[in-house]
């Protein structure tokens, strides 16, 4: 598993909250919590934590699928858009705007917090290469239709025209 996440910076350790967490041996953030759990479960050989990355397109092209397992609603879900742009299949929790972003045929959606359903979704996409390809192709098509710059410019132009014509 490749985990692409930055976490809090080193300056955080010098804040009051960061110092208290360090004193109580609490995780600094969700990334630290995840690393600790991986270590406790002796799964380190199966995980790579990349840290903050700017070369997201290159990272996504190396993925078999993108997993977006939010348990609280995300604002927009930019990783979903980035994966769709690259034709990468997606398994994500059906929460917040996720369905609105990915549409009906671009991702396997699971219930938030349902670990079993998430695992089944991952296995389903990893085992069924035709389904993975179909999800990726549908995502790429949706990206081009809904989120590509030319499409967005056209939609914005229509909104302006509608407002001006009133």
mmCIF file of C-alpha atoms in Angstrom:
data_model
loop_
_atom_site.group_PDB
_atom_site.id
_atom_site.type_symbol
_atom_site.label_atom_id
_atom_site.label_comp_id
_atom_site.label_asym_id
_atom_site.label_seq_id
_atom_site.Cartn_x
_atom_site.Cartn_y
_atom_site.Cartn_z
ATOM 1 C CA UNK A 1 0.000 0.000 0.000
ATOM 2 C CA UNK A 2 1.265 3.433 -0.898
ATOM 3 C CA UNK A 3 0.031 6.143 1.471
ATOM 4 C CA UNK A 4 0.482 9.635 0.056
ATOM 5 C CA UNK A 5 0.033 12.099 2.906
ATOM 6 C CA UNK A 6 2.046 14.891 4.425
ATOM 7 C CA UNK A 7 0.969 15.134 8.043
ATOM 8 C CA UNK A 8 1.789 18.019 10.360
ATOM 9 C CA UNK A 9 5.174 19.700 10.107
ATOM 10 C CA UNK A 10 8.000 19.577 12.631
ATOM 11 C CA UNK A 11 6.968 23.006 13.962
ATOM 12 C CA UNK A 12 3.823 21.388 15.352
ATOM 13 C CA UNK A 13 5.900 19.611 18.017
ATOM 14 C CA UNK A 14 6.824 23.018 19.446
ATOM 15 C CA UNK A 15 3.222 24.187 19.826
ATOM 16 C CA UNK A 16 1.375 23.741 23.120
ATOM 17 C CA UNK A 17 -0.903 21.095 21.629
ATOM 18 C CA UNK A 18 2.003 19.297 19.941
ATOM 19 C CA UNK A 19 4.061 19.356 23.148
ATOM 20 C CA UNK A 20 1.156 17.943 25.140
ATOM 21 C CA UNK A 21 0.628 15.136 22.620
ATOM 22 C CA UNK A 22 4.342 14.309 22.725
ATOM 23 C CA UNK A 23 4.309 14.319 26.552
ATOM 24 C CA UNK A 24 1.273 11.979 26.605
ATOM 25 C CA UNK A 25 2.721 9.837 23.790
ATOM 26 C CA UNK A 26 -0.346 10.551 21.630
ATOM 27 C CA UNK A 27 -0.218 10.570 17.821
ATOM 28 C CA UNK A 28 0.462 14.026 16.357
ATOM 29 C CA UNK A 29 -2.083 13.567 13.556
ATOM 30 C CA UNK A 30 -3.922 10.915 11.536
ATOM 31 C CA UNK A 31 -0.785 10.059 9.568
ATOM 32 C CA UNK A 32 1.163 9.434 12.771
ATOM 33 C CA UNK A 33 -1.793 7.377 14.076
ATOM 34 C CA UNK A 34 -1.787 5.279 10.884
ATOM 35 C CA UNK A 35 1.982 4.707 11.021
ATOM 36 C CA UNK A 36 1.725 3.583 14.650
ATOM 37 C CA UNK A 37 -1.084 1.162 13.815
ATOM 38 C CA UNK A 38 0.863 -0.319 10.888
ATOM 39 C CA UNK A 39 3.861 -0.773 13.190
ATOM 40 C CA UNK A 40 1.733 -2.338 15.987
ATOM 41 C CA UNK A 41 0.178 -4.811 13.521
ATOM 42 C CA UNK A 42 3.617 -5.659 12.111
ATOM 43 C CA UNK A 43 2.531 -4.639 8.603
ATOM 44 C CA UNK A 44 5.406 -2.273 7.828
ATOM 45 C CA UNK A 45 6.680 -4.431 4.966
ATOM 46 C CA UNK A 46 3.339 -3.886 3.175
ATOM 47 C CA UNK A 47 3.193 -0.082 3.464
ATOM 48 C CA UNK A 48 5.123 2.823 1.965
ATOM 49 C CA UNK A 49 4.468 6.279 3.392
ATOM 50 C CA UNK A 50 5.575 8.755 0.726
ATOM 51 C CA UNK A 51 5.105 11.996 2.626
ATOM 52 C CA UNK A 52 3.953 15.128 0.824
ATOM 53 C CA UNK A 53 4.255 14.844 -2.975
ATOM 54 C CA UNK A 54 3.915 17.319 -5.819
ATOM 55 C CA UNK A 55 4.164 14.739 -8.643
ATOM 56 C CA UNK A 56 0.654 13.382 -8.163
ATOM 57 C CA UNK A 57 0.089 12.487 -11.835
ATOM 58 C CA UNK A 58 3.170 10.253 -11.798
ATOM 59 C CA UNK A 59 2.120 8.679 -8.505
ATOM 60 C CA UNK A 60 -1.400 7.920 -9.763
ATOM 61 C CA UNK A 61 -0.124 6.288 -12.960
ATOM 62 C CA UNK A 62 1.738 3.787 -10.753
ATOM 63 C CA UNK A 63 -1.408 2.808 -8.804
ATOM 64 C CA UNK A 64 -3.655 -0.197 -9.357
ATOM 65 C CA UNK A 65 -6.467 1.785 -7.754
ATOM 66 C CA UNK A 66 -7.049 4.826 -5.594
ATOM 67 C CA UNK A 67 -8.642 4.274 -2.188
ATOM 68 C CA UNK A 68 -10.445 7.241 -0.619
ATOM 69 C CA UNK A 69 -11.774 5.885 2.706
ATOM 70 C CA UNK A 70 -13.046 9.053 4.387
ATOM 71 C CA UNK A 71 -15.069 8.677 7.567
ATOM 72 C CA UNK A 72 -15.977 12.374 7.711
ATOM 73 C CA UNK A 73 -17.166 14.419 4.705
ATOM 74 C CA UNK A 74 -14.388 15.935 2.588
ATOM 75 C CA UNK A 75 -14.802 19.316 0.944
ATOM 76 C CA UNK A 76 -14.334 18.380 -2.702
ATOM 77 C CA UNK A 77 -12.212 15.243 -2.807
ATOM 78 C CA UNK A 78 -9.449 16.438 -5.126
ATOM 79 C CA UNK A 79 -7.733 13.007 -5.160
ATOM 80 C CA UNK A 80 -10.913 11.634 -6.762
ATOM 81 C CA UNK A 81 -10.685 14.146 -9.608
ATOM 82 C CA UNK A 82 -6.967 13.489 -10.036
ATOM 83 C CA UNK A 83 -7.523 9.718 -10.201
ATOM 84 C CA UNK A 84 -10.360 10.122 -12.710
ATOM 85 C CA UNK A 85 -8.178 12.381 -14.877
ATOM 86 C CA UNK A 86 -5.587 9.608 -15.025
ATOM 87 C CA UNK A 87 -8.138 6.812 -15.654
ATOM 88 C CA UNK A 88 -7.386 5.186 -12.300
ATOM 89 C CA UNK A 89 -10.165 3.048 -10.761
ATOM 90 C CA UNK A 90 -11.489 4.252 -7.397
ATOM 91 C CA UNK A 91 -12.839 2.655 -4.232
ATOM 92 C CA UNK A 92 -14.252 5.319 -1.917
ATOM 93 C CA UNK A 93 -16.672 5.842 0.914
ATOM 94 C CA UNK A 94 -20.087 7.164 -0.102
ATOM 95 C CA UNK A 95 -19.930 10.287 1.987
ATOM 96 C CA UNK A 96 -20.294 14.006 1.412
ATOM 97 C CA UNK A 97 -19.818 15.022 -2.221
ATOM 98 C CA UNK A 98 -18.095 11.780 -3.303
ATOM 99 C CA UNK A 99 -20.998 10.458 -5.404
ATOM 100 C CA UNK A 100 -21.507 13.891 -6.963
ATOM 101 C CA UNK A 101 -17.822 13.964 -7.951
ATOM 102 C CA UNK A 102 -17.417 10.394 -9.248
ATOM 103 C CA UNK A 103 -20.909 9.848 -10.650
ATOM 104 C CA UNK A 104 -22.660 6.489 -10.906
ATOM 105 C CA UNK A 105 -20.135 4.383 -12.840
ATOM 106 C CA UNK A 106 -16.633 5.622 -12.003
ATOM 107 C CA UNK A 107 -16.033 4.120 -8.563
ATOM 108 C CA UNK A 108 -16.989 1.394 -6.131
ATOM 109 C CA UNK A 109 -18.650 3.202 -3.231
ATOM 110 C CA UNK A 110 -18.851 1.704 0.259
ATOM 111 C CA UNK A 111 -20.433 2.764 3.554
ATOM 112 C CA UNK A 112 -18.222 4.978 5.742
ATOM 113 C CA UNK A 113 -16.588 3.043 8.567
ATOM 114 C CA UNK A 114 -17.553 -0.367 7.146
ATOM 115 C CA UNK A 115 -14.129 -2.015 7.062
ATOM 116 C CA UNK A 116 -15.458 -5.310 5.689
ATOM 117 C CA UNK A 117 -17.253 -3.616 2.810
ATOM 118 C CA UNK A 118 -14.142 -1.542 2.057
ATOM 119 C CA UNK A 119 -11.984 -4.682 1.972
ATOM 120 C CA UNK A 120 -14.494 -6.421 -0.310
ATOM 121 C CA UNK A 121 -14.520 -3.407 -2.655
ATOM 122 C CA UNK A 122 -10.729 -3.421 -2.845
ATOM 123 C CA UNK A 123 -10.554 -7.142 -3.545
ATOM 124 C CA UNK A 124 -13.347 -6.883 -6.132
ATOM 125 C CA UNK A 125 -11.525 -4.219 -8.144
ATOM 126 C CA UNK A 126 -8.095 -5.818 -7.776
ATOM 127 C CA UNK A 127 -9.337 -9.241 -8.892
ATOM 128 C CA UNK A 128 -11.587 -8.097 -11.744
ATOM 129 C CA UNK A 129 -9.249 -6.303 -14.172
ATOM 130 C CA UNK A 130 -12.093 -5.724 -16.662
ATOM 131 C CA UNK A 131 -14.112 -3.941 -13.993
ATOM 132 C CA UNK A 132 -11.053 -1.930 -12.961
ATOM 133 C CA UNK A 133 -10.514 -0.857 -16.572
ATOM 134 C CA UNK A 134 -14.193 0.010 -16.984
ATOM 135 C CA UNK A 135 -14.170 2.120 -13.800
ATOM 136 C CA UNK A 136 -10.996 3.903 -14.916
ATOM 137 C CA UNK A 137 -12.357 4.564 -18.408
ATOM 138 C CA UNK A 138 -15.678 5.824 -17.010
ATOM 139 C CA UNK A 139 -13.810 8.070 -14.583
ATOM 140 C CA UNK A 140 -11.631 9.504 -17.348
ATOM 141 C CA UNK A 141 -14.711 10.172 -19.484
ATOM 142 C CA UNK A 142 -16.494 11.824 -16.535
ATOM 143 C CA UNK A 143 -13.445 13.973 -15.818
ATOM 144 C CA UNK A 144 -13.328 15.161 -19.428
ATOM 145 C CA UNK A 145 -17.067 15.912 -19.499
ATOM 146 C CA UNK A 146 -17.411 17.511 -16.068
ATOM 147 C CA UNK A 147 -14.079 18.814 -14.821
ATOM 148 C CA UNK A 148 -11.658 19.446 -17.694
ATOM 149 C CA UNK A 149 -10.797 23.132 -18.124
ATOM 150 C CA UNK A 150 -12.561 23.539 -21.500
ATOM 151 C CA UNK A 151 -15.707 21.961 -20.099
ATOM 152 C CA UNK A 152 -15.594 24.176 -17.007
ATOM 153 C CA UNK A 153 -15.067 27.309 -19.131
ATOM 154 C CA UNK A 154 -18.056 26.417 -21.307
ATOM 155 C CA UNK A 155 -20.273 25.834 -18.249
ATOM 156 C CA UNK A 156 -19.171 29.110 -16.653
ATOM 157 C CA UNK A 157 -19.837 30.950 -19.899
ATOM 158 C CA UNK A 158 -23.390 29.496 -19.985
ATOM 159 C CA UNK A 159 -24.017 30.713 -16.426
ATOM 160 C CA UNK A 160 -22.858 34.234 -17.344
ATOM 161 C CA UNK A 161 -25.049 34.214 -20.451
ATOM 162 C CA UNK A 162 -28.086 33.103 -18.440
ATOM 163 C CA UNK A 163 -27.513 35.846 -15.854
ATOM 164 C CA UNK A 164 -26.992 38.525 -18.505
ATOM 165 C CA UNK A 165 -30.070 37.458 -20.447
ATOM 166 C CA UNK A 166 -32.319 37.958 -17.426
#
